[in-house]
PDB file of C-alpha atoms and ligand atoms in Angstrom:
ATOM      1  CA  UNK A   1      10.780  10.226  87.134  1.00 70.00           C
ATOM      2  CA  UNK A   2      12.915  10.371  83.989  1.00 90.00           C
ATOM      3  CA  UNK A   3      15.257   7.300  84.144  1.00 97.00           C
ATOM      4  CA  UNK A   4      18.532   7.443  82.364  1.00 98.00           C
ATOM      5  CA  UNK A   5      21.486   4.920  81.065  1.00 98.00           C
ATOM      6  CA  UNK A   6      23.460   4.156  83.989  1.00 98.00           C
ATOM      7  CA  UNK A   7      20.649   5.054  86.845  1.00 98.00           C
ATOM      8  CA  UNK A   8      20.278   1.928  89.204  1.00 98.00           C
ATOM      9  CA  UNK A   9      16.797  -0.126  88.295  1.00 98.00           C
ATOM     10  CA  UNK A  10      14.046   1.783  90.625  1.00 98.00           C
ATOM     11  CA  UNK A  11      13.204  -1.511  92.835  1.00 98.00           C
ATOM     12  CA  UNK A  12       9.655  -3.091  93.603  1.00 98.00           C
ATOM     13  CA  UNK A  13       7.519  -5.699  94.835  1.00 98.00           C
ATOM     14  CA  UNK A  14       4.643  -6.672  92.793  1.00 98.00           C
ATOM     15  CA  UNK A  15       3.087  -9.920  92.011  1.00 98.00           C
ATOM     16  CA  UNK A  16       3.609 -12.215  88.750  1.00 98.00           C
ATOM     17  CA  UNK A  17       3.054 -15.285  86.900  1.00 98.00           C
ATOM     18  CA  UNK A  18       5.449 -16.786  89.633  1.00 98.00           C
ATOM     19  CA  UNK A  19       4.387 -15.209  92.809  1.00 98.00           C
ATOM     20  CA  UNK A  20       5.781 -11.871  94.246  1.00 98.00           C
ATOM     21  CA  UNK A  21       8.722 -10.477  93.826  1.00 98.00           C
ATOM     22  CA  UNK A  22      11.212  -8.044  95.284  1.00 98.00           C
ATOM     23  CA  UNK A  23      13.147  -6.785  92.056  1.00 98.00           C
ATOM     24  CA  UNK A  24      16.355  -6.069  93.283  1.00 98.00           C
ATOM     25  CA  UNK A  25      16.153  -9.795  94.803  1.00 98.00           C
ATOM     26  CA  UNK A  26      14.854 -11.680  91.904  1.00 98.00           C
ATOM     27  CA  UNK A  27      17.510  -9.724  89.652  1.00 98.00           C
ATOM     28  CA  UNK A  28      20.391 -10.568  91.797  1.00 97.00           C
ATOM     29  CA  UNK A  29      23.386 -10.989  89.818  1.00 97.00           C
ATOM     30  CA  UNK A  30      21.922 -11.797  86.135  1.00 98.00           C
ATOM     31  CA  UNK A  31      21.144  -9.353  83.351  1.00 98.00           C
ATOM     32  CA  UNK A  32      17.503  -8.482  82.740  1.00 98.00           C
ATOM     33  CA  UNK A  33      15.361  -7.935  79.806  1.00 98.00           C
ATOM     34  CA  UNK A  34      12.528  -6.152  81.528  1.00 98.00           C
ATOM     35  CA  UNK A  35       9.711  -5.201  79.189  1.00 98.00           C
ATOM     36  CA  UNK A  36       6.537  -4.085  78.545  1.00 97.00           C
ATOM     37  CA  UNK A  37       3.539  -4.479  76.519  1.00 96.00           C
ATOM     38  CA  UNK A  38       0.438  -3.014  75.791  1.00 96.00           C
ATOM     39  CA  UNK A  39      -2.424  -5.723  77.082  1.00 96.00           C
ATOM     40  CA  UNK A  40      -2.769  -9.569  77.114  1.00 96.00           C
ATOM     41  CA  UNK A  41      -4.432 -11.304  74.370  1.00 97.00           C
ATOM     42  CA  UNK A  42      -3.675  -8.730  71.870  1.00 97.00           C
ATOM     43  CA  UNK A  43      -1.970 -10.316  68.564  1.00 97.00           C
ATOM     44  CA  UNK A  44       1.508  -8.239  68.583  1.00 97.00           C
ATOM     45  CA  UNK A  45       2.125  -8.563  72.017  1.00 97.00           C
ATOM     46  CA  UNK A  46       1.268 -12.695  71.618  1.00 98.00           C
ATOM     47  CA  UNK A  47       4.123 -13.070  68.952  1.00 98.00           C
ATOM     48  CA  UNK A  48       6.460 -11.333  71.288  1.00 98.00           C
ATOM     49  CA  UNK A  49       5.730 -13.390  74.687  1.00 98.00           C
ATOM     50  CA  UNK A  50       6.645 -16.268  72.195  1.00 98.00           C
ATOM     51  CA  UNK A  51       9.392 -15.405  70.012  1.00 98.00           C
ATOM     52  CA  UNK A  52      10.695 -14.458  74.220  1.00 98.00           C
ATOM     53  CA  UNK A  53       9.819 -17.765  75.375  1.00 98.00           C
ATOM     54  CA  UNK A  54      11.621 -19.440  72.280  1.00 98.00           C
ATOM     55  CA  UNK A  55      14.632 -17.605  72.797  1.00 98.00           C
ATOM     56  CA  UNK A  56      14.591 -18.611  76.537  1.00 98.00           C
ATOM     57  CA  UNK A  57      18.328 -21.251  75.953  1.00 98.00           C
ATOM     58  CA  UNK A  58      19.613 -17.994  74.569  1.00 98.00           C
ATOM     59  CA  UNK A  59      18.721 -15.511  77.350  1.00 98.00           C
ATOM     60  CA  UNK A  60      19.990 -18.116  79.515  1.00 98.00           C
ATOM     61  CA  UNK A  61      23.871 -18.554  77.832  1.00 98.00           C
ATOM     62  CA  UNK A  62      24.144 -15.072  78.481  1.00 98.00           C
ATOM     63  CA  UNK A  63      22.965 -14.783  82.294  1.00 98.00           C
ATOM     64  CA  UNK A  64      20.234 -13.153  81.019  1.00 98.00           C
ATOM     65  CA  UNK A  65      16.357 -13.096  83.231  1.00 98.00           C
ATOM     66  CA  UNK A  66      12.900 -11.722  81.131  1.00 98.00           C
ATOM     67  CA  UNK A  67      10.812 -10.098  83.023  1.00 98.00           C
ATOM     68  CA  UNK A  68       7.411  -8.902  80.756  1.00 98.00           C
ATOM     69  CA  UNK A  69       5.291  -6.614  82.286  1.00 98.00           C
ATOM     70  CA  UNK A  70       1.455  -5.620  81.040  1.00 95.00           C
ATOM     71  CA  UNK A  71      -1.533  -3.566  82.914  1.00 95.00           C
ATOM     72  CA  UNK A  72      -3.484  -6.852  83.429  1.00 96.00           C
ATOM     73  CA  UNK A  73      -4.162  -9.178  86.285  1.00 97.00           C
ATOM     74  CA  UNK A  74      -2.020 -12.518  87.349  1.00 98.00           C
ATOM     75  CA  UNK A  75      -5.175 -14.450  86.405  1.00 98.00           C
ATOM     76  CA  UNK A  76      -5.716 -12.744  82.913  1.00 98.00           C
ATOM     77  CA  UNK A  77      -1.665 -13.264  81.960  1.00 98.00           C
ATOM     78  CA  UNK A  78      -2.112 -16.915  82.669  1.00 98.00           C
ATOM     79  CA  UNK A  79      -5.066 -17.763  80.660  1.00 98.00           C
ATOM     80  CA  UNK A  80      -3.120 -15.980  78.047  1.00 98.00           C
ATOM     81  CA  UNK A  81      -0.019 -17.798  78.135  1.00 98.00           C
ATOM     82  CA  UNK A  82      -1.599 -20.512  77.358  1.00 98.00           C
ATOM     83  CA  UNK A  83      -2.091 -19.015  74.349  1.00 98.00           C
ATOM     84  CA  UNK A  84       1.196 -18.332  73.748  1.00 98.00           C
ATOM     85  CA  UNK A  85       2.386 -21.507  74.032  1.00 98.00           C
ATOM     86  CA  UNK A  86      -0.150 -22.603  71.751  1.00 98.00           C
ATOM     87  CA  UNK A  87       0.168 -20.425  69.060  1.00 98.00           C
ATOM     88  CA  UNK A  88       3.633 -19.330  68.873  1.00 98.00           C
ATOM     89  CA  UNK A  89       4.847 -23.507  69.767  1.00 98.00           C
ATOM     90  CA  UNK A  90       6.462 -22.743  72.717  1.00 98.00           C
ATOM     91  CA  UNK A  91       6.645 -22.808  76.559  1.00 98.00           C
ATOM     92  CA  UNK A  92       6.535 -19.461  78.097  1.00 98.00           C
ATOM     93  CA  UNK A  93       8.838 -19.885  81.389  1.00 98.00           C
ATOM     94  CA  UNK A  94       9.932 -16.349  82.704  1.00 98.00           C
ATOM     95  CA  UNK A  95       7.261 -13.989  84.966  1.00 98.00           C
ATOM     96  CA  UNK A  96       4.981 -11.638  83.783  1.00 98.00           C
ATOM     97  CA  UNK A  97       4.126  -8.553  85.774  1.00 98.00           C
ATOM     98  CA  UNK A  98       0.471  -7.955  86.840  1.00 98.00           C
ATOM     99  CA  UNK A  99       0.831  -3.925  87.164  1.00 97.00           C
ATOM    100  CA  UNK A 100      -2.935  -3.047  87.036  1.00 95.00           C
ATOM    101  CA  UNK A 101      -2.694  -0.376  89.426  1.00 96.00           C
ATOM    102  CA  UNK A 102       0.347   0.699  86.889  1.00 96.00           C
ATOM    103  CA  UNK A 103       2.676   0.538  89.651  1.00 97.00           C
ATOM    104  CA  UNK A 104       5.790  -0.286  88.258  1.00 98.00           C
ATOM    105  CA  UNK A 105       4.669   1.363  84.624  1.00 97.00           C
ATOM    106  CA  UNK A 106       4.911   4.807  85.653  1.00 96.00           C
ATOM    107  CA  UNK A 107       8.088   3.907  88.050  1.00 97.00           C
ATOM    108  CA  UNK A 108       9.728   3.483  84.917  1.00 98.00           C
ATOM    109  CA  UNK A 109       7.935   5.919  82.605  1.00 96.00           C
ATOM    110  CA  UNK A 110       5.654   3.125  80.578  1.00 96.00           C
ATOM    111  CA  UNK A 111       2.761   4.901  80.060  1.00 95.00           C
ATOM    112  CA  UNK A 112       3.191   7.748  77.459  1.00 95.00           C
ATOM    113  CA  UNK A 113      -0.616   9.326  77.835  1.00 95.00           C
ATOM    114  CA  UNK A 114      -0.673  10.886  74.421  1.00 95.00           C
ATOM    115  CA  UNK A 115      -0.793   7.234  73.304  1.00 94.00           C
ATOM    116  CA  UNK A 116      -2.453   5.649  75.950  1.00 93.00           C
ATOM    117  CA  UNK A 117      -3.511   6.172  79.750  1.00 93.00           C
ATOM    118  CA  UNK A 118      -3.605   3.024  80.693  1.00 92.00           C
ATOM    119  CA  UNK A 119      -1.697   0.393  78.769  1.00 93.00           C
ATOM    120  CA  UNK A 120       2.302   0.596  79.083  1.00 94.00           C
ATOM    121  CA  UNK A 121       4.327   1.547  75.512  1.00 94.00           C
ATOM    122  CA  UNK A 122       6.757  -1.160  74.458  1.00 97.00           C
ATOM    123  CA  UNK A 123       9.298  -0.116  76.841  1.00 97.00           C
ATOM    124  CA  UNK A 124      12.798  -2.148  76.743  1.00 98.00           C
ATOM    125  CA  UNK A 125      15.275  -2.254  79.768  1.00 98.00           C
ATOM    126  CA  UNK A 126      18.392  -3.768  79.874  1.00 98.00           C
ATOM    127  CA  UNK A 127      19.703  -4.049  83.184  1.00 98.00           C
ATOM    128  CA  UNK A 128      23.191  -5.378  84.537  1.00 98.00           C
ATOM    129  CA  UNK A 129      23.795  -7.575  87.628  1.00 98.00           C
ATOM    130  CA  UNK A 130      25.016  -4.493  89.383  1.00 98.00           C
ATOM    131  CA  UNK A 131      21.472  -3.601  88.582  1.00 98.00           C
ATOM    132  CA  UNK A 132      22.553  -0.755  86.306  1.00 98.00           C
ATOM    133  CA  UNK A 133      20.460   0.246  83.475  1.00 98.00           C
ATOM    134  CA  UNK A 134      22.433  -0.350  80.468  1.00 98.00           C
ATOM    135  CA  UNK A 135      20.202  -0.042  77.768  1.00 98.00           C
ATOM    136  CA  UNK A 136      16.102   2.097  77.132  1.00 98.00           C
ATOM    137  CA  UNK A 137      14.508   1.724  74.186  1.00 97.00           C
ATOM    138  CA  UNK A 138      10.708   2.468  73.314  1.00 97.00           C
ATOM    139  CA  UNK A 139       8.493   0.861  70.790  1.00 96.00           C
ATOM    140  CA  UNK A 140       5.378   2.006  69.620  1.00 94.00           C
ATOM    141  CA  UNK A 141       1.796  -0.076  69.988  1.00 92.00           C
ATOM    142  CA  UNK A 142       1.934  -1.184  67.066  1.00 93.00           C
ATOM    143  CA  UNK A 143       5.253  -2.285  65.757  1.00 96.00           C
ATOM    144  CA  UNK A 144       6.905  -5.688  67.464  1.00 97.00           C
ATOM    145  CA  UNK A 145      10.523  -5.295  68.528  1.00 98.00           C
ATOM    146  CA  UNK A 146      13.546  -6.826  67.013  1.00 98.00           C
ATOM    147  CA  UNK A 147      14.588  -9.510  68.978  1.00 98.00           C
ATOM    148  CA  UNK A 148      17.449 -10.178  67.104  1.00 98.00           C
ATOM    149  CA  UNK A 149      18.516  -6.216  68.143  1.00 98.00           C
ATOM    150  CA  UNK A 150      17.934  -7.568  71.361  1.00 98.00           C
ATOM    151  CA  UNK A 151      20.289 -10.570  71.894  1.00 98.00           C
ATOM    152  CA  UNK A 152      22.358  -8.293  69.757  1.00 98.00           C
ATOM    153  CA  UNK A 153      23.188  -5.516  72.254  1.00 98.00           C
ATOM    154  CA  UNK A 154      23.167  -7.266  74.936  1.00 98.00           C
ATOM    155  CA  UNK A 155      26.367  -9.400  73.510  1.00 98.00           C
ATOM    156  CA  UNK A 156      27.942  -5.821  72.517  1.00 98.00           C
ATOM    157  CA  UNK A 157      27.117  -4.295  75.978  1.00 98.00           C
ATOM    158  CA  UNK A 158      28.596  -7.707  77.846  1.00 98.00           C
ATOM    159  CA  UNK A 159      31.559  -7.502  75.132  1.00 97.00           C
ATOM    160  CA  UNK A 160      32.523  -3.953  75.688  1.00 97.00           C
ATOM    161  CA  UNK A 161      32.193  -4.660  79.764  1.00 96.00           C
ATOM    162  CA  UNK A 162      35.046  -7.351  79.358  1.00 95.00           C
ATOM    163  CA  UNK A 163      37.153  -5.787  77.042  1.00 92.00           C
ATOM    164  CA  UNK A 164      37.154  -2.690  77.420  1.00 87.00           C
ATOM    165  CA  UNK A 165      36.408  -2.114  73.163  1.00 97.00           C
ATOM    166  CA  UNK A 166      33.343  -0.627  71.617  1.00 98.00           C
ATOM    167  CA  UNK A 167      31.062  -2.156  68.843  1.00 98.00           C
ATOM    168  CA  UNK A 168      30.995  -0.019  65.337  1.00 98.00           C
ATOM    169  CA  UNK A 169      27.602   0.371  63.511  1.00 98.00           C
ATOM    170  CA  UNK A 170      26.012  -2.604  62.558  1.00 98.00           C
ATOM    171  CA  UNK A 171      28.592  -5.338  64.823  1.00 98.00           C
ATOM    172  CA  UNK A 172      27.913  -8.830  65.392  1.00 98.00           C
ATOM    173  CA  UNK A 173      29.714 -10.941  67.624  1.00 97.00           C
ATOM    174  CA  UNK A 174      32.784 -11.966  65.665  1.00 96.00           C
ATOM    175  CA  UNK A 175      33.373  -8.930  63.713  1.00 98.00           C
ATOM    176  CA  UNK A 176      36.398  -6.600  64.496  1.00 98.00           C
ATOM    177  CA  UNK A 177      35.786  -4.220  67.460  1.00 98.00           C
ATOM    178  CA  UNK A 178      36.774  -0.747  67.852  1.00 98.00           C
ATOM    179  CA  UNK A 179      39.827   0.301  70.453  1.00 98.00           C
ATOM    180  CA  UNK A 180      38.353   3.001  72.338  1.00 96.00           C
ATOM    181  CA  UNK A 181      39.895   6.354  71.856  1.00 95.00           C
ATOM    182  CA  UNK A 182      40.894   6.968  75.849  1.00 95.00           C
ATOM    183  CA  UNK A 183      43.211   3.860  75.503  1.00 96.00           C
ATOM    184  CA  UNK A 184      46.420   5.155  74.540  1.00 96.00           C
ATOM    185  CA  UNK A 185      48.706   3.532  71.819  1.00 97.00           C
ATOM    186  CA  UNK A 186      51.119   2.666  74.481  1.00 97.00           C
ATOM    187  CA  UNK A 187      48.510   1.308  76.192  1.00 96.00           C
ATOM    188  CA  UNK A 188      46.251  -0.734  73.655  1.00 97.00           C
ATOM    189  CA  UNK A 189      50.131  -2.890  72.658  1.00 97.00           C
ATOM    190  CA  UNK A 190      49.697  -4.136  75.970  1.00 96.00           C
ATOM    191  CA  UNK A 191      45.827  -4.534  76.157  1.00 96.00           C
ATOM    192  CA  UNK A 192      45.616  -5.575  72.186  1.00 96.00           C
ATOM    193  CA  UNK A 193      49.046  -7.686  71.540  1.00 96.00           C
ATOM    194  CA  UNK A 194      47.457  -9.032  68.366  1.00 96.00           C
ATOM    195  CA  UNK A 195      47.570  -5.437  66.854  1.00 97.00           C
ATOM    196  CA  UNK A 196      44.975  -3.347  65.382  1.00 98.00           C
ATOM    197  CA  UNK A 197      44.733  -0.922  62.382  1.00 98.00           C
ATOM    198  CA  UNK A 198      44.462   2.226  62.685  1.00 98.00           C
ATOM    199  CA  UNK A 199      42.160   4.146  59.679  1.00 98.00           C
ATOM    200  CA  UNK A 200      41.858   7.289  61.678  1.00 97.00           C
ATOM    201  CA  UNK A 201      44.001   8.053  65.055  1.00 95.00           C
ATOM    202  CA  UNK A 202      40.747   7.666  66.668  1.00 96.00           C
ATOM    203  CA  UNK A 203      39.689   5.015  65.073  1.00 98.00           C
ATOM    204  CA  UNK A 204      41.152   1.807  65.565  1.00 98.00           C
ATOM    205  CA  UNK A 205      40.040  -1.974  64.920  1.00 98.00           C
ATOM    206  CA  UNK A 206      40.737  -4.957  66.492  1.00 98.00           C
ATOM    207  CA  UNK A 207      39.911  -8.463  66.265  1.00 97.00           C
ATOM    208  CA  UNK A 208      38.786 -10.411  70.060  1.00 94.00           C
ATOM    209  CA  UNK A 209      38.389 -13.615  70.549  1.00 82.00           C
TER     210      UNK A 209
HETATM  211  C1  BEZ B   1      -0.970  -5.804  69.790  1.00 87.96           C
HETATM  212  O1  BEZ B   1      -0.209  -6.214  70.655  1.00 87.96           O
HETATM  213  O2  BEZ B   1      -1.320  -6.492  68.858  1.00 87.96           O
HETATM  214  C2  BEZ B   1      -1.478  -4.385  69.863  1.00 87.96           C
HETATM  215  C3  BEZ B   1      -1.643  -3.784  71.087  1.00 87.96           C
HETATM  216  C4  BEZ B   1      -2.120  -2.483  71.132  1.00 87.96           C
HETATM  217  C5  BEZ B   1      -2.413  -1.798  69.954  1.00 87.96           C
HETATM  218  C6  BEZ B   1      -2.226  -2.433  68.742  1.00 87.96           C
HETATM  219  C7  BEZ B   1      -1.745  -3.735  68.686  1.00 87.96           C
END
């Protein structure tokens, strides 16, 4: 199954670092950063688990659950968080998937078999409490994600959910948003009373709070 920006999150029920769990359940009005990696104790994947566990107060400000997901048993993941934690000085907190019957990998298209037939891509998902995907993006093997990007997007996406803007190339919370171009002028005086400015009839900035 091909899934898409705006399909609902295929549920499951699988077990974890923290027992089983019904997705749908678990993800119950948060966010999610669901993603996958290629195998435990590999050296990528170990910087990753940390700099996730690190940014745990972060996730957490913005209503925000990890859920990590590799093709390895509940009993391998745990011998290698303790890795984690020592290495990368940290405390991993948030489950990890144990999809070694790649369950859950090919529910949500993980496994790209030219690369590898049994270890899951570095798939991201970012999911909204209405359990929405929001956001798919695919690393390869060998190259560790941007977290940064990560806690990035998920501020635009949660930004252009509450007022109704979008975020230009490049945005960082705090820098001027765009007015989007089915909002009338009419309508954006009321919507934006501090103004805007207008470089192009279609495109039109604004400063939020
Ligand atoms: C890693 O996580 O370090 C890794 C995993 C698979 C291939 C190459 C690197």
């Amino acid at each position: 199954m091909t899934l898409r920006i705006g399909d609902t999150a295929p549920n499951f029920t699988i077990d974890t670092t923290q027992g089983s769990i019904k997705f749908h359940d678990w993800a119950k009005g948060s966010w999610v950063f669901f993603f996958s990696h290629p195998a435990d104790y590999t050296p990528v994947c170990t910087t990753e688990m940390g700099r996730t566990a690190q940014l745990a107060p972060e996730f957490e400000k913005r209503n925000v659950k990890p859920l990590g997901l590799s093709t390895d048993t509940v009993e391998a993941h745990k011998g290698w968080i303790n890795d984690v934690n020592d290495t990368q000085n940290t405390v991993l907190e948030f489950p990890i998937v144990a999809d070694k019957d790649l369950e859950v990998a090919q529910l949500y298209d993980m496994i790209h078999p030219n690369e590898s037939a049994t270890a899951t891509v570095r798939s991201v998902f970012i999911i909204d409490p209405n359990q929405k995907i929001r956001l798919i993006m695919t690393y390869p093997m060998t190259v560790g994600r941007n977290f940064n990007e990560i806690i990035r997007v998920i501020d635009a996406l949660q930004t252009t959910d509450r007022d109704e803007v979008a975020c230009p190339a490049d945005w960082m919370p705090g820098d001027s948003v765009i007015i989007r171009p089915t909002v009338s002028d009419e309508d954006a005086k009321e919507k934006f009373p501090q103004g805007w400015k207008t470089i192009r009839p279609y495109l039109r900035l604004t400063d939020i709070k």
